[in-house]
Amino acid sequence: DAGVIQSPRHEVTEMGQEVTLRCKPISGHNSLFWYRQTMMRGLELLIYFNNNVPIDDSGMPEDRFSAKMPNASFSTLKIQPSEPRDSAVYFCASTRWGSGETQYFGPGTRLLVL
Amino acid sequence: AQTVTQSQPEMSVQEAETVTLSCTYDTSENNYYLFWYKQPPSRQMILVIRQEAYKQQNATENRFSVNFQKAAKSFSLKISDSQLGDTAMYFCAFINNNDMRFGAGTRLTVKP
């Protein structure tokens, strides 16, 4: 199995630009999670989907953040407009609901907003 | 609210020795899962070990084992025969109904 795939692996952008992070979950997994990791706040759950439906987005910091999952094999996390405080590593993780809850993480996207 | 606490920000151990990382959690739920994840400098989050709350037997995975004390809400990780490749951040995590919470992490350094 290819594991969770994220792209890009690194992104450097300027304040005010739109950023789109992409995730392909493990085939057969029906739950997908987006996390953000910073030194100050550690690992934070931003949003998760079950069967492509957003279930809990209470962790999304503000309206500049949005996430979609148009099908079972693809999800995006968009930041528009980006700000320097959005600089972090963003992880996507997936699991098969009811299989023991183990979440498998992608390699992460390191985002730097200048 | 469910919380996970790792009280040891940093630890070190000599190669080939044993080290124990602490984790406590707070929940009112009875059915849940606990995990230890390892994050090496590459930043990849790697599952180390998993424990189902309804199982009394402590999980083991090669050199890694846990001491799960449900009543005390404690979930410590023991690494035996430490290797240089074990150097990483270790995160304790709790999940119930897709509500995943992570501890702040313990930075472990294995010294040669």
Coordinates of C-alpha atoms in Angstrom, one line a residue:
Chain A
D1 CA 0.0 0.0 0.0
A2 CA 1.3 3.5 -0.9
G3 CA 0.3 5.1 2.4
V4 CA -1.2 8.5 2.8
I5 CA 0.2 10.9 0.1
Q6 CA 0.4 14.6 0.6
S7 CA 1.5 17.3 -1.8
P8 CA 3.4 19.5 -1.9
R9 CA 5.9 18.5 0.7
H10 CA 7.2 22.0 1.0
E11 CA 5.5 25.3 0.2
V12 CA 6.8 28.8 0.5
T13 CA 4.5 31.6 -0.3
E14 CA 3.9 35.3 0.5
M15 CA 1.4 36.7 2.8
G16 CA -2.0 37.2 1.1
Q17 CA -1.6 34.3 -1.4
E18 CA -3.8 31.3 -1.6
V19 CA -2.4 28.0 -0.5
T20 CA -3.8 24.6 -1.4
L21 CA -2.7 21.5 0.3
R22 CA -3.6 18.1 -1.1
C23 CA -4.1 14.6 0.4
K24 CA -4.8 11.2 -0.9
P25 CA -5.8 8.8 1.8
I26 CA -5.0 5.1 1.9
S27 CA -7.4 3.1 -0.3
G28 CA -10.3 1.7 1.6
H29 CA -10.1 4.1 4.4
N30 CA -13.2 6.1 5.0
S31 CA -12.1 8.7 7.6
L32 CA -9.7 11.5 6.9
F33 CA -8.2 14.0 9.2
W34 CA -6.3 17.3 8.8
Y35 CA -3.8 18.3 11.6
R36 CA -1.6 21.3 12.1
Q37 CA 1.7 21.1 14.0
T38 CA 3.5 24.1 15.5
M39 CA 6.0 24.5 18.2
M40 CA 3.7 26.6 20.3
R41 CA 0.5 24.6 20.0
G42 CA 1.7 21.1 19.2
L43 CA -0.6 18.9 17.1
E44 CA -4.0 20.2 16.6
L45 CA -6.9 18.6 14.8
L46 CA -8.4 21.0 12.3
I47 CA -11.2 19.0 10.7
Y48 CA -12.1 15.4 9.9
F49 CA -14.4 13.7 7.4
N50 CA -16.3 10.4 7.5
N51 CA -17.3 9.0 4.1
N52 CA -16.4 12.3 2.5
V53 CA -18.7 14.3 4.8
P54 CA -17.1 16.9 7.2
I55 CA -18.0 15.9 10.7
D56 CA -16.2 18.3 13.0
D57 CA -14.5 21.4 11.8
S58 CA -14.4 23.1 15.2
G59 CA -10.6 23.1 15.0
M60 CA -10.4 25.2 11.9
P61 CA -8.8 28.5 13.1
E62 CA -10.9 30.9 11.1
D63 CA -12.8 31.5 7.9
R64 CA -9.6 31.8 5.9
F65 CA -9.3 28.0 6.2
S66 CA -11.5 25.6 4.2
A67 CA -11.4 21.9 3.5
K68 CA -13.1 19.7 1.0
M69 CA -13.3 16.0 0.2
P70 CA -15.0 15.6 -3.2
N71 CA -14.4 11.9 -3.3
A72 CA -13.0 9.0 -1.2
S73 CA -9.5 9.4 -2.6
F74 CA -8.8 13.1 -2.4
S75 CA -9.0 16.0 0.0
T76 CA -7.8 19.6 0.0
L77 CA -7.1 22.1 2.7
K78 CA -7.1 25.7 1.5
I79 CA -5.9 28.9 3.1
Q80 CA -7.0 32.1 1.6
P81 CA -5.5 34.6 2.2
S82 CA -2.5 33.1 4.0
E83 CA -0.7 34.8 6.9
P84 CA 2.7 34.3 8.5
R85 CA 1.1 32.8 11.5
D86 CA -0.2 29.9 9.3
S87 CA 3.4 28.7 9.0
A88 CA 3.4 25.1 10.2
V89 CA 3.5 21.5 9.2
Y90 CA 0.1 20.2 8.0
F91 CA -0.6 16.5 8.3
C92 CA -3.2 14.5 6.7
A93 CA -4.2 11.1 8.3
S94 CA -6.6 8.4 7.4
T95 CA -8.2 5.4 9.0
R96 CA -10.8 2.7 8.4
W97 CA -13.7 3.5 10.8
G98 CA -14.3 0.7 13.2
S99 CA -11.0 -1.0 12.5
G100 CA -9.3 0.0 15.7
E101 CA -9.0 3.6 15.1
T102 CA -5.4 3.6 14.1
Q103 CA -4.6 6.7 12.1
Y104 CA -2.0 6.6 9.5
F105 CA -0.2 9.8 8.7
G106 CA 1.1 11.3 5.6
P107 CA 4.6 12.8 5.4
G108 CA 3.2 16.3 6.0
T109 CA 3.4 19.6 4.1
R110 CA 5.8 22.2 5.6
L111 CA 4.3 25.6 4.9
L112 CA 6.2 28.9 5.3
V113 CA 4.3 32.1 4.7
L114 CA 6.6 35.1 4.4
Chain B
A1 CA -13.0 17.4 27.7
Q2 CA -10.5 14.8 27.0
T3 CA -6.9 15.7 27.7
V4 CA -3.5 13.9 27.4
T5 CA -0.6 14.9 29.5
Q6 CA 3.1 14.1 29.0
S7 CA 5.0 15.4 31.9
Q8 CA 8.5 14.8 30.6
P9 CA 9.4 17.3 27.9
E10 CA 12.9 15.8 27.4
M11 CA 14.6 12.5 28.3
S12 CA 17.8 10.8 27.5
V13 CA 19.0 7.2 27.7
Q14 CA 22.2 5.4 27.0
E15 CA 22.2 3.0 24.0
A16 CA 21.1 -0.5 25.0
E17 CA 19.5 0.7 28.2
T18 CA 15.8 0.9 29.0
V19 CA 13.7 4.0 29.3
T20 CA 10.1 4.7 30.2
L21 CA 8.0 7.6 28.9
S22 CA 5.0 8.7 30.9
C23 CA 1.5 9.6 29.8
T24 CA -1.7 10.3 31.6
Y25 CA -5.1 11.1 30.2
D26 CA -8.5 12.3 31.4
T27 CA -11.7 11.0 30.0
S28 CA -15.2 10.0 31.2
E29 CA -15.5 7.4 28.4
N30 CA -15.1 3.7 28.9
N31 CA -14.2 2.6 25.4
Y32 CA -11.3 4.2 23.7
Y33 CA -7.9 3.6 22.2
L34 CA -4.5 4.8 23.2
F35 CA -1.4 5.2 21.0
W36 CA 2.2 6.1 21.0
Y37 CA 3.5 7.7 17.9
K38 CA 7.1 8.4 17.1
Q39 CA 8.2 11.5 15.1
P40 CA 11.9 11.4 14.0
P41 CA 13.6 14.5 12.6
S42 CA 12.0 13.7 9.2
R43 CA 8.7 14.8 10.8
Q44 CA 6.9 11.6 9.7
M45 CA 4.4 10.4 12.3
I46 CA 5.0 6.7 12.8
L47 CA 2.7 4.4 14.9
V48 CA 4.7 2.7 17.6
I49 CA 2.1 0.8 19.6
R50 CA -1.7 0.7 20.2
Q51 CA -3.8 -0.3 23.1
E52 CA -7.5 -1.0 23.3
A53 CA -9.0 0.2 26.6
Y54 CA -11.2 -2.9 27.0
K55 CA -8.1 -5.1 26.9
Q56 CA -6.4 -5.6 30.2
Q57 CA -3.3 -7.2 28.7
N58 CA -0.6 -4.7 28.0
A59 CA 0.4 -4.3 24.3
T60 CA 3.9 -5.2 23.2
E61 CA 5.7 -4.6 19.9
N62 CA 9.2 -6.0 19.8
R63 CA 11.3 -3.7 22.0
F64 CA 8.3 -1.5 22.8
S65 CA 5.8 -2.2 25.5
V66 CA 3.2 -0.3 27.5
N67 CA 2.0 -0.3 31.1
F68 CA -1.7 0.5 30.8
Q69 CA -3.4 1.3 34.1
K70 CA -7.0 2.1 33.2
A71 CA -8.2 3.0 36.7
A72 CA -5.2 5.4 37.1
K73 CA -5.6 6.6 33.5
S74 CA -2.0 6.0 32.9
F75 CA -0.3 4.8 29.7
S76 CA 3.5 4.6 29.8
L77 CA 5.8 3.4 27.1
K78 CA 8.8 1.3 27.8
I79 CA 11.6 1.1 25.3
S80 CA 14.0 -1.8 25.9
D81 CA 17.5 -2.1 24.4
S82 CA 17.4 1.5 23.2
Q83 CA 18.9 2.1 19.8
L84 CA 20.2 5.3 18.2
G85 CA 17.4 5.2 15.8
D86 CA 14.9 5.6 18.6
T87 CA 15.9 9.2 19.0
A88 CA 12.7 11.2 18.2
M89 CA 9.8 13.0 19.6
Y90 CA 7.2 10.6 21.1
F91 CA 3.6 11.5 21.3
C92 CA 0.9 9.8 23.4
A93 CA -2.5 10.0 21.9
F94 CA -6.1 9.1 22.9
I95 CA -9.1 8.6 20.6
N96 CA -12.8 8.0 21.1
N97 CA -15.3 8.4 18.3
N98 CA -12.8 10.0 16.0
D99 CA -11.9 12.7 18.7
M100 CA -8.1 12.4 18.7
R101 CA -6.1 14.2 21.3
F102 CA -2.3 14.3 21.5
G103 CA 0.0 15.0 24.3
A104 CA 2.7 17.7 24.0
G105 CA 5.4 15.1 23.3
T106 CA 8.6 13.9 24.9
R107 CA 11.9 14.4 23.1
L108 CA 14.0 11.3 23.6
T109 CA 17.7 11.3 22.9
V110 CA 19.6 8.0 22.8
K111 CA 23.2 8.5 23.5
P112 CA 26.0 6.3 22.2

